[in-house]
PDB file of C-alpha atoms in Angstrom:
ATOM      1  CA  UNK V   1      -4.749 -11.548  10.197  1.00  0.00           C
ATOM      2  CA  UNK V   2      -7.188 -13.005   7.691  1.00  0.00           C
ATOM      3  CA  UNK V   3      -8.316  -9.638   6.471  1.00  0.00           C
ATOM      4  CA  UNK V   4      -6.658  -7.563   3.795  1.00  0.00           C
ATOM      5  CA  UNK V   5      -6.242  -3.940   4.914  1.00  0.00           C
ATOM      6  CA  UNK V   6      -7.574  -1.190   2.679  1.00  0.00           C
ATOM      7  CA  UNK V   7      -5.364   1.881   2.685  1.00  0.00           C
ATOM      8  CA  UNK V   8      -6.999   5.207   1.939  1.00  0.00           C
ATOM      9  CA  UNK V   9      -4.949   7.777   0.061  1.00  0.00           C
ATOM     10  CA  UNK V  10      -7.132  10.722  -0.788  1.00  0.00           C
ATOM     11  CA  UNK V  11      -9.750   9.638  -3.323  1.00  0.00           C
ATOM     12  CA  UNK V  12      -7.961   6.339  -3.951  1.00  0.00           C
ATOM     13  CA  UNK V  13      -8.127   3.091  -1.979  1.00  0.00           C
ATOM     14  CA  UNK V  14      -5.032   0.892  -2.111  1.00  0.00           C
ATOM     15  CA  UNK V  15      -5.171  -2.858  -1.581  1.00  0.00           C
ATOM     16  CA  UNK V  16      -2.019  -4.973  -1.528  1.00  0.00           C
ATOM     17  CA  UNK V  17      -2.807  -8.656  -1.954  1.00  0.00           C
ATOM     18  CA  UNK V  18      -0.217 -10.786  -0.184  1.00  0.00           C
ATOM     19  CA  UNK V  19      -2.234 -13.847   0.786  1.00  0.00           C
ATOM     20  CA  UNK V  20      -3.565 -16.760  -1.163  1.00  0.00           C
ATOM     21  CA  UNK V  21      -7.099 -15.749  -1.984  1.00  0.00           C
ATOM     22  CA  UNK V  22      -9.653 -18.212  -0.707  1.00  0.00           C
ATOM     23  CA  UNK V  23     -13.424 -17.851  -0.922  1.00  0.00           C
ATOM     24  CA  UNK V  24     -13.790 -16.417   2.551  1.00  0.00           C
ATOM     25  CA  UNK V  25     -11.029 -13.826   2.363  1.00  0.00           C
ATOM     26  CA  UNK V  26     -12.158 -12.749  -1.112  1.00  0.00           C
ATOM     27  CA  UNK V  27     -15.727 -12.220   0.101  1.00  0.00           C
ATOM     28  CA  UNK V  28     -14.532 -10.225   3.117  1.00  0.00           C
ATOM     29  CA  UNK V  29     -12.344  -8.092   0.847  1.00  0.00           C
ATOM     30  CA  UNK V  30     -15.252  -7.452  -1.548  1.00  0.00           C
ATOM     31  CA  UNK V  31     -17.421  -6.464   1.386  1.00  0.00           C
ATOM     32  CA  UNK V  32     -14.800  -4.226   3.025  1.00  0.00           C
ATOM     33  CA  UNK V  33     -13.970  -2.566  -0.265  1.00  0.00           C
ATOM     34  CA  UNK V  34     -17.609  -1.870  -1.098  1.00  0.00           C
ATOM     35  CA  UNK V  35     -18.094  -0.301   2.323  1.00  0.00           C
ATOM     36  CA  UNK V  36     -14.890   1.717   2.014  1.00  0.00           C
ATOM     37  CA  UNK V  37     -15.855   3.075  -1.412  1.00  0.00           C
ATOM     38  CA  UNK V  38     -19.256   4.237  -0.199  1.00  0.00           C
ATOM     39  CA  UNK V  39     -18.013   5.519   3.174  1.00  0.00           C
ATOM     40  CA  UNK V  40     -15.112   7.541   1.799  1.00  0.00           C
ATOM     41  CA  UNK V  41     -16.616   8.335  -1.587  1.00  0.00           C
ATOM     42  CA  UNK V  42     -13.535   6.829  -3.204  1.00  0.00           C
ATOM     43  CA  UNK V  43     -13.048   7.464  -6.903  1.00  0.00           C
ATOM     44  CA  UNK V  44     -10.402   4.827  -7.555  1.00  0.00           C
ATOM     45  CA  UNK V  45      -9.275   1.407  -6.344  1.00  0.00           C
ATOM     46  CA  UNK V  46      -5.672   0.341  -6.797  1.00  0.00           C
ATOM     47  CA  UNK V  47      -5.030  -3.390  -6.372  1.00  0.00           C
ATOM     48  CA  UNK V  48      -1.396  -4.433  -6.141  1.00  0.00           C
ATOM     49  CA  UNK V  49      -0.791  -8.095  -6.985  1.00  0.00           C
ATOM     50  CA  UNK V  50       3.009  -7.966  -7.164  1.00  0.00           C
ATOM     51  CA  UNK V  51       3.226 -10.569  -4.393  1.00  0.00           C
ATOM     52  CA  UNK V  52       0.921 -12.948  -6.257  1.00  0.00           C
ATOM     53  CA  UNK V  53       2.929 -15.541  -8.140  1.00  0.00           C
ATOM     54  CA  UNK V  54       0.189 -18.056  -8.847  1.00  0.00           C
ATOM     55  CA  UNK V  55      -3.125 -17.075 -10.360  1.00  0.00           C
ATOM     56  CA  UNK V  56      -6.195 -19.160 -11.124  1.00  0.00           C
ATOM     57  CA  UNK V  57      -9.648 -18.537 -12.548  1.00  0.00           C
ATOM     58  CA  UNK V  58     -10.938 -17.739  -9.039  1.00  0.00           C
ATOM     59  CA  UNK V  59      -8.498 -14.861  -8.665  1.00  0.00           C
ATOM     60  CA  UNK V  60      -9.317 -13.612 -12.160  1.00  0.00           C
ATOM     61  CA  UNK V  61     -13.041 -13.683 -11.410  1.00  0.00           C
ATOM     62  CA  UNK V  62     -12.505 -11.935  -8.077  1.00  0.00           C
ATOM     63  CA  UNK V  63     -10.623  -9.063  -9.724  1.00  0.00           C
ATOM     64  CA  UNK V  64     -13.339  -8.747 -12.362  1.00  0.00           C
ATOM     65  CA  UNK V  65     -16.028  -8.783  -9.648  1.00  0.00           C
ATOM     66  CA  UNK V  66     -14.322  -6.065  -7.625  1.00  0.00           C
ATOM     67  CA  UNK V  67     -13.911  -3.936 -10.744  1.00  0.00           C
ATOM     68  CA  UNK V  68     -17.597  -4.452 -11.559  1.00  0.00           C
ATOM     69  CA  UNK V  69     -18.742  -3.492  -8.061  1.00  0.00           C
ATOM     70  CA  UNK V  70     -16.470  -0.437  -8.039  1.00  0.00           C
ATOM     71  CA  UNK V  71     -17.777   0.620 -11.444  1.00  0.00           C
ATOM     72  CA  UNK V  72     -21.412   0.713 -10.346  1.00  0.00           C
ATOM     73  CA  UNK V  73     -20.266   2.772  -7.350  1.00  0.00           C
ATOM     74  CA  UNK V  74     -18.577   5.216  -9.749  1.00  0.00           C
ATOM     75  CA  UNK V  75     -14.992   4.191  -8.967  1.00  0.00           C
ATOM     76  CA  UNK V  76     -12.282   2.972 -11.313  1.00  0.00           C
ATOM     77  CA  UNK V  77     -10.232  -0.142 -10.585  1.00  0.00           C
ATOM     78  CA  UNK V  78      -6.609  -0.473 -11.668  1.00  0.00           C
ATOM     79  CA  UNK V  79      -4.687  -3.705 -11.117  1.00  0.00           C
ATOM     80  CA  UNK V  80      -0.943  -3.144 -10.826  1.00  0.00           C
ATOM     81  CA  UNK V  81       2.280  -5.067 -10.355  1.00  0.00           C
ATOM     82  CA  UNK V  82       1.326  -8.200 -12.260  1.00  0.00           C
ATOM     83  CA  UNK V  83       4.253 -10.599 -12.571  1.00  0.00           C
ATOM     84  CA  UNK V  84       5.064 -11.673 -16.157  1.00  0.00           C
ATOM     85  CA  UNK V  85       4.280 -15.321 -15.402  1.00  0.00           C
ATOM     86  CA  UNK V  86       0.887 -14.328 -14.004  1.00  0.00           C
ATOM     87  CA  UNK V  87       0.068 -12.381 -17.153  1.00  0.00           C
ATOM     88  CA  UNK V  88       0.953 -15.417 -19.264  1.00  0.00           C
ATOM     89  CA  UNK V  89      -1.165 -17.714 -17.110  1.00  0.00           C
ATOM     90  CA  UNK V  90      -4.162 -15.363 -17.202  1.00  0.00           C
ATOM     91  CA  UNK V  91      -4.146 -15.270 -20.986  1.00  0.00           C
ATOM     92  CA  UNK V  92      -3.623 -19.020 -21.222  1.00  0.00           C
ATOM     93  CA  UNK V  93      -6.643 -19.468 -18.945  1.00  0.00           C
ATOM     94  CA  UNK V  94      -8.619 -17.320 -21.350  1.00  0.00           C
ATOM     95  CA  UNK V  95      -9.011 -14.585 -18.726  1.00  0.00           C
ATOM     96  CA  UNK V  96      -8.285 -11.267 -20.332  1.00  0.00           C
ATOM     97  CA  UNK V  97      -9.524  -9.257 -17.317  1.00  0.00           C
ATOM     98  CA  UNK V  98     -11.994  -7.324 -19.440  1.00  0.00           C
ATOM     99  CA  UNK V  99     -13.210  -4.191 -17.762  1.00  0.00           C
ATOM    100  CA  UNK V 100     -10.168  -4.140 -15.489  1.00  0.00           C
ATOM    101  CA  UNK V 101      -7.530  -1.508 -16.155  1.00  0.00           C
ATOM    102  CA  UNK V 102      -3.935  -2.427 -15.509  1.00  0.00           C
ATOM    103  CA  UNK V 103      -0.691  -0.564 -14.942  1.00  0.00           C
ATOM    104  CA  UNK V 104       2.890  -1.683 -14.540  1.00  0.00           C
ATOM    105  CA  UNK V 105       3.316  -0.561 -10.930  1.00  0.00           C
ATOM    106  CA  UNK V 106       1.636   1.379  -8.138  1.00  0.00           C
ATOM    107  CA  UNK V 107       3.231   4.638  -9.179  1.00  0.00           C
ATOM    108  CA  UNK V 108       1.919   4.448 -12.750  1.00  0.00           C
ATOM    109  CA  UNK V 109      -1.460   3.172 -11.580  1.00  0.00           C
ATOM    110  CA  UNK V 110      -1.801   6.020  -9.110  1.00  0.00           C
ATOM    111  CA  UNK V 111      -0.790   8.568 -11.752  1.00  0.00           C
ATOM    112  CA  UNK V 112      -3.403   7.128 -14.113  1.00  0.00           C
ATOM    113  CA  UNK V 113      -6.116   7.218 -11.446  1.00  0.00           C
ATOM    114  CA  UNK V 114      -5.239  10.750 -10.389  1.00  0.00           C
ATOM    115  CA  UNK V 115      -5.368  12.006 -13.961  1.00  0.00           C
ATOM    116  CA  UNK V 116      -8.751  10.339 -14.507  1.00  0.00           C
ATOM    117  CA  UNK V 117     -10.112  11.633 -11.199  1.00  0.00           C
ATOM    118  CA  UNK V 118      -8.685  15.101 -11.816  1.00  0.00           C
ATOM    119  CA  UNK V 119     -10.244  15.271 -15.254  1.00  0.00           C
ATOM    120  CA  UNK V 120     -13.556  14.354 -13.617  1.00  0.00           C
ATOM    121  CA  UNK V 121     -13.074  17.394 -11.406  1.00  0.00           C
ATOM    122  CA  UNK V 122     -12.993  15.483  -8.137  1.00  0.00           C
ATOM    123  CA  UNK V 123      -9.401  16.330  -7.347  1.00  0.00           C
ATOM    124  CA  UNK V 124      -9.694  20.039  -8.060  1.00  0.00           C
ATOM    125  CA  UNK V 125      -8.591  22.038  -5.055  1.00  0.00           C
ATOM    126  CA  UNK V 126      -9.152  19.731  -2.113  1.00  0.00           C
ATOM    127  CA  UNK V 127     -10.401  21.836   0.772  1.00  0.00           C
ATOM    128  CA  UNK V 128     -12.200  24.118  -1.607  1.00  0.00           C
ATOM    129  CA  UNK V 129     -15.969  24.302  -1.437  1.00  0.00           C
ATOM    130  CA  UNK V 130     -16.078  23.102  -5.018  1.00  0.00           C
ATOM    131  CA  UNK V 131     -18.456  25.878  -5.998  1.00  0.00           C
ATOM    132  CA  UNK V 132     -15.868  27.264  -8.331  1.00  0.00           C
ATOM    133  CA  UNK V 133     -15.565  24.124 -10.400  1.00  0.00           C
ATOM    134  CA  UNK V 134     -14.891  24.680 -14.069  1.00  0.00           C
TER     135      UNK V 134
ATOM    136  CA  UNK O   1       4.116 -15.526  -0.969  1.00  0.00           C
ATOM    137  CA  UNK O   2       6.509 -15.259   1.945  1.00  0.00           C
ATOM    138  CA  UNK O   3       7.814 -11.902   0.860  1.00  0.00           C
ATOM    139  CA  UNK O   4       6.282  -8.561   1.694  1.00  0.00           C
ATOM    140  CA  UNK O   5       5.993  -6.370  -1.409  1.00  0.00           C
ATOM    141  CA  UNK O   6       7.472  -2.886  -1.324  1.00  0.00           C
ATOM    142  CA  UNK O   7       5.375  -0.380  -3.229  1.00  0.00           C
ATOM    143  CA  UNK O   8       7.152   2.637  -4.642  1.00  0.00           C
ATOM    144  CA  UNK O   9       5.244   5.910  -4.746  1.00  0.00           C
ATOM    145  CA  UNK O  10       7.562   8.674  -5.858  1.00  0.00           C
ATOM    146  CA  UNK O  11      10.162   9.259  -3.135  1.00  0.00           C
ATOM    147  CA  UNK O  12       8.250   7.104  -0.663  1.00  0.00           C
ATOM    148  CA  UNK O  13       8.269   3.328  -0.229  1.00  0.00           C
ATOM    149  CA  UNK O  14       5.086   1.793   1.166  1.00  0.00           C
ATOM    150  CA  UNK O  15       5.066  -1.496   3.037  1.00  0.00           C
ATOM    151  CA  UNK O  16       1.835  -3.086   4.246  1.00  0.00           C
ATOM    152  CA  UNK O  17       2.474  -5.758   6.844  1.00  0.00           C
ATOM    153  CA  UNK O  18      -0.223  -8.421   6.712  1.00  0.00           C
ATOM    154  CA  UNK O  19       1.661 -11.518   7.823  1.00  0.00           C
ATOM    155  CA  UNK O  20       2.895 -12.685  11.164  1.00  0.00           C
ATOM    156  CA  UNK O  21       6.489 -11.531  11.248  1.00  0.00           C
ATOM    157  CA  UNK O  22       8.922 -14.359  11.783  1.00  0.00           C
ATOM    158  CA  UNK O  23      12.697 -14.089  11.766  1.00  0.00           C
ATOM    159  CA  UNK O  24      13.075 -15.084   8.138  1.00  0.00           C
ATOM    160  CA  UNK O  25      10.419 -12.807   6.692  1.00  0.00           C
ATOM    161  CA  UNK O  26      11.663  -9.889   8.798  1.00  0.00           C
ATOM    162  CA  UNK O  27      15.217 -10.358   7.554  1.00  0.00           C
ATOM    163  CA  UNK O  28      14.043 -10.580   3.939  1.00  0.00           C
ATOM    164  CA  UNK O  29      11.988  -7.410   4.413  1.00  0.00           C
ATOM    165  CA  UNK O  30      14.952  -5.562   5.951  1.00  0.00           C
ATOM    166  CA  UNK O  31      17.103  -6.658   3.048  1.00  0.00           C
ATOM    167  CA  UNK O  32      14.558  -5.784   0.357  1.00  0.00           C
ATOM    168  CA  UNK O  33      13.837  -2.430   1.943  1.00  0.00           C
ATOM    169  CA  UNK O  34      17.518  -1.524   2.216  1.00  0.00           C
ATOM    170  CA  UNK O  35      18.020  -2.395  -1.440  1.00  0.00           C
ATOM    171  CA  UNK O  36      14.904  -0.480  -2.464  1.00  0.00           C
ATOM    172  CA  UNK O  37      15.977   2.661  -0.571  1.00  0.00           C
ATOM    173  CA  UNK O  38      19.399   2.690  -2.205  1.00  0.00           C
ATOM    174  CA  UNK O  39      18.155   1.693  -5.677  1.00  0.00           C
ATOM    175  CA  UNK O  40      15.362   4.250  -5.861  1.00  0.00           C
ATOM    176  CA  UNK O  41      16.942   6.901  -3.650  1.00  0.00           C
ATOM    177  CA  UNK O  42      13.843   6.816  -1.484  1.00  0.00           C
ATOM    178  CA  UNK O  43      13.432   9.582   1.072  1.00  0.00           C
ATOM    179  CA  UNK O  44      10.689   8.015   3.143  1.00  0.00           C
ATOM    180  CA  UNK O  45       9.419   4.624   4.257  1.00  0.00           C
ATOM    181  CA  UNK O  46       5.769   4.200   5.216  1.00  0.00           C
ATOM    182  CA  UNK O  47       4.981   1.027   7.148  1.00  0.00           C
ATOM    183  CA  UNK O  48       1.300   0.199   7.557  1.00  0.00           C
ATOM    184  CA  UNK O  49       0.552  -2.144  10.454  1.00  0.00           C
ATOM    185  CA  UNK O  50      -3.233  -1.787  10.474  1.00  0.00           C
ATOM    186  CA  UNK O  51      -3.583  -5.534   9.873  1.00  0.00           C
ATOM    187  CA  UNK O  52      -1.339  -6.359  12.828  1.00  0.00           C
ATOM    188  CA  UNK O  53      -3.423  -7.183  15.882  1.00  0.00           C
ATOM    189  CA  UNK O  54      -0.775  -8.844  18.014  1.00  0.00           C
ATOM    190  CA  UNK O  55       2.601  -7.287  18.635  1.00  0.00           C
ATOM    191  CA  UNK O  56       5.590  -8.581  20.559  1.00  0.00           C
ATOM    192  CA  UNK O  57       9.074  -7.352  21.331  1.00  0.00           C
ATOM    193  CA  UNK O  58      10.352  -8.924  18.097  1.00  0.00           C
ATOM    194  CA  UNK O  59       8.023  -6.795  16.005  1.00  0.00           C
ATOM    195  CA  UNK O  60       8.945  -3.691  18.015  1.00  0.00           C
ATOM    196  CA  UNK O  61      12.647  -4.358  17.511  1.00  0.00           C
ATOM    197  CA  UNK O  62      12.131  -4.993  13.812  1.00  0.00           C
ATOM    198  CA  UNK O  63      10.383  -1.635  13.336  1.00  0.00           C
ATOM    199  CA  UNK O  64      13.154   0.117  15.267  1.00  0.00           C
ATOM    200  CA  UNK O  65      15.795  -1.691  13.175  1.00  0.00           C
ATOM    201  CA  UNK O  66      14.173  -0.709   9.898  1.00  0.00           C
ATOM    202  CA  UNK O  67      13.897   2.898  11.057  1.00  0.00           C
ATOM    203  CA  UNK O  68      17.571   2.827  12.069  1.00  0.00           C
ATOM    204  CA  UNK O  69      18.698   1.414   8.731  1.00  0.00           C
ATOM    205  CA  UNK O  70      16.551   3.909   6.823  1.00  0.00           C
ATOM    206  CA  UNK O  71      17.954   6.763   8.882  1.00  0.00           C
ATOM    207  CA  UNK O  72      21.573   6.031   8.004  1.00  0.00           C
ATOM    208  CA  UNK O  73      20.466   5.864   4.365  1.00  0.00           C
ATOM    209  CA  UNK O  74      18.907   9.336   4.754  1.00  0.00           C
ATOM    210  CA  UNK O  75      15.286   8.201   4.713  1.00  0.00           C
ATOM    211  CA  UNK O  76      12.539   8.777   7.277  1.00  0.00           C
ATOM    212  CA  UNK O  77      10.361   5.951   8.573  1.00  0.00           C
ATOM    213  CA  UNK O  78       6.749   6.493   9.578  1.00  0.00           C
ATOM    214  CA  UNK O  79       4.693   3.688  11.089  1.00  0.00           C
ATOM    215  CA  UNK O  80       0.969   4.101  10.469  1.00  0.00           C
ATOM    216  CA  UNK O  81      -2.342   2.430  11.226  1.00  0.00           C
ATOM    217  CA  UNK O  82      -1.488   1.075  14.651  1.00  0.00           C
ATOM    218  CA  UNK O  83      -4.492  -0.501  16.349  1.00  0.00           C
ATOM    219  CA  UNK O  84      -5.285   0.872  19.825  1.00  0.00           C
ATOM    220  CA  UNK O  85      -4.655  -2.506  21.467  1.00  0.00           C
ATOM    221  CA  UNK O  86      -1.250  -2.708  19.786  1.00  0.00           C
ATOM    222  CA  UNK O  87      -0.304   0.725  21.108  1.00  0.00           C
ATOM    223  CA  UNK O  88      -1.276  -0.369  24.626  1.00  0.00           C
ATOM    224  CA  UNK O  89       0.725  -3.583  24.345  1.00  0.00           C
ATOM    225  CA  UNK O  90       3.807  -1.781  23.025  1.00  0.00           C
ATOM    226  CA  UNK O  91       3.857   0.603  25.959  1.00  0.00           C
ATOM    227  CA  UNK O  92       3.192  -2.199  28.426  1.00  0.00           C
ATOM    228  CA  UNK O  93       6.146  -4.054  26.920  1.00  0.00           C
ATOM    229  CA  UNK O  94       8.252  -0.970  27.539  1.00  0.00           C
ATOM    230  CA  UNK O  95       8.716  -0.431  23.804  1.00  0.00           C
ATOM    231  CA  UNK O  96       8.159   3.213  23.039  1.00  0.00           C
ATOM    232  CA  UNK O  97       9.411   2.902  19.443  1.00  0.00           C
ATOM    233  CA  UNK O  98      11.977   5.627  19.968  1.00  0.00           C
ATOM    234  CA  UNK O  99      13.301   7.026  16.732  1.00  0.00           C
ATOM    235  CA  UNK O 100      10.228   5.791  14.890  1.00  0.00           C
ATOM    236  CA  UNK O 101       7.704   8.381  13.775  1.00  0.00           C
ATOM    237  CA  UNK O 102       4.062   7.413  13.769  1.00  0.00           C
ATOM    238  CA  UNK O 103       0.884   8.676  12.146  1.00  0.00           C
ATOM    239  CA  UNK O 104      -2.749   7.694  12.468  1.00  0.00           C
ATOM    240  CA  UNK O 105      -3.193   6.401   8.934  1.00  0.00           C
ATOM    241  CA  UNK O 106      -1.474   6.132   5.563  1.00  0.00           C
ATOM    242  CA  UNK O 107      -2.907   9.421   4.367  1.00  0.00           C
ATOM    243  CA  UNK O 108      -1.563  11.409   7.323  1.00  0.00           C
ATOM    244  CA  UNK O 109       1.743   9.542   7.224  1.00  0.00           C
ATOM    245  CA  UNK O 110       2.164  10.267   3.533  1.00  0.00           C
ATOM    246  CA  UNK O 111       1.303  13.938   4.060  1.00  0.00           C
ATOM    247  CA  UNK O 112       3.888  14.138   6.831  1.00  0.00           C
ATOM    248  CA  UNK O 113       6.562  12.465   4.715  1.00  0.00           C
ATOM    249  CA  UNK O 114       5.819  14.652   1.725  1.00  0.00           C
ATOM    250  CA  UNK O 115       6.045  17.813   3.799  1.00  0.00           C
ATOM    251  CA  UNK O 116       9.361  16.700   5.309  1.00  0.00           C
ATOM    252  CA  UNK O 117      10.738  15.648   1.931  1.00  0.00           C
ATOM    253  CA  UNK O 118       9.472  18.848   0.295  1.00  0.00           C
ATOM    254  CA  UNK O 119      11.071  21.011   2.955  1.00  0.00           C
ATOM    255  CA  UNK O 120      14.329  19.151   2.306  1.00  0.00           C
ATOM    256  CA  UNK O 121      14.000  20.252  -1.298  1.00  0.00           C
ATOM    257  CA  UNK O 122      13.817  16.754  -2.737  1.00  0.00           C
ATOM    258  CA  UNK O 123      10.251  17.092  -3.929  1.00  0.00           C
ATOM    259  CA  UNK O 124      10.705  20.491  -5.529  1.00  0.00           C
ATOM    260  CA  UNK O 125       9.612  20.350  -9.139  1.00  0.00           C
ATOM    261  CA  UNK O 126      10.043  16.719 -10.114  1.00  0.00           C
ATOM    262  CA  UNK O 127      11.344  16.642 -13.662  1.00  0.00           C
ATOM    263  CA  UNK O 128      13.252  19.824 -13.065  1.00  0.00           C
ATOM    264  CA  UNK O 129      17.013  19.751 -13.201  1.00  0.00           C
ATOM    265  CA  UNK O 130      17.054  21.048  -9.643  1.00  0.00           C
ATOM    266  CA  UNK O 131      19.517  23.770 -10.542  1.00  0.00           C
ATOM    267  CA  UNK O 132      16.956  26.381  -9.663  1.00  0.00           C
ATOM    268  CA  UNK O 133      16.475  25.209  -6.106  1.00  0.00           C
ATOM    269  CA  UNK O 134      15.743  27.948  -3.644  1.00  0.00           C
TER     270      UNK O 134
END
């Protein structure tokens, strides 16, 4: 079990990080996520880090990398569930997670993503042939 | 990080199992989940086991226990993402996961839960005072 599962929920991919991120697992996640975005045409990536209690510059860089990769593939990344202590540490490390959107929890993150995706027209009438887009 | 995070998505709680389940972590999960169901009034529990490649009778019993607890708290449990080899092993072990609903992936499981919850009237017009229920 050294692979983080990527859960597909409509146009959004959900990743729940529960393991200590090492080089190898981070690379595999980046790879899997990139494939999943292109395969499913995902419009958003939701990364839950509520189980992460210790953060370092590696983790910060990994999140920024994933957000950067998703962006060039036309998907938005939202990091959710950050523990207060993690937020403090990130800022103290000088990592402000620029380019990464955040939300308090999965529910708010998903709502944000769905509103962004909907306003981009991608969520309009799933199952429709999309020829009646406004 | 020896605690499995429980992600709340509206009336559904999502749990992604990525660790080997030992007694302690299973008990903590049961406890957390029970608290989360009562605190949030959750109507459904979605357990993703796509990262689980080895299953034993302990895991089977744990899933059945969680489903049983959820049921008496008026919530439905759906187990999703089971790997083919895991399904084979479960049946060979004589564990048919009775009382546990299953779905192929998170998306289908969520759709199933939402349809069940909606037909129970709990999803009708969130934000409404529910006095106009049909």
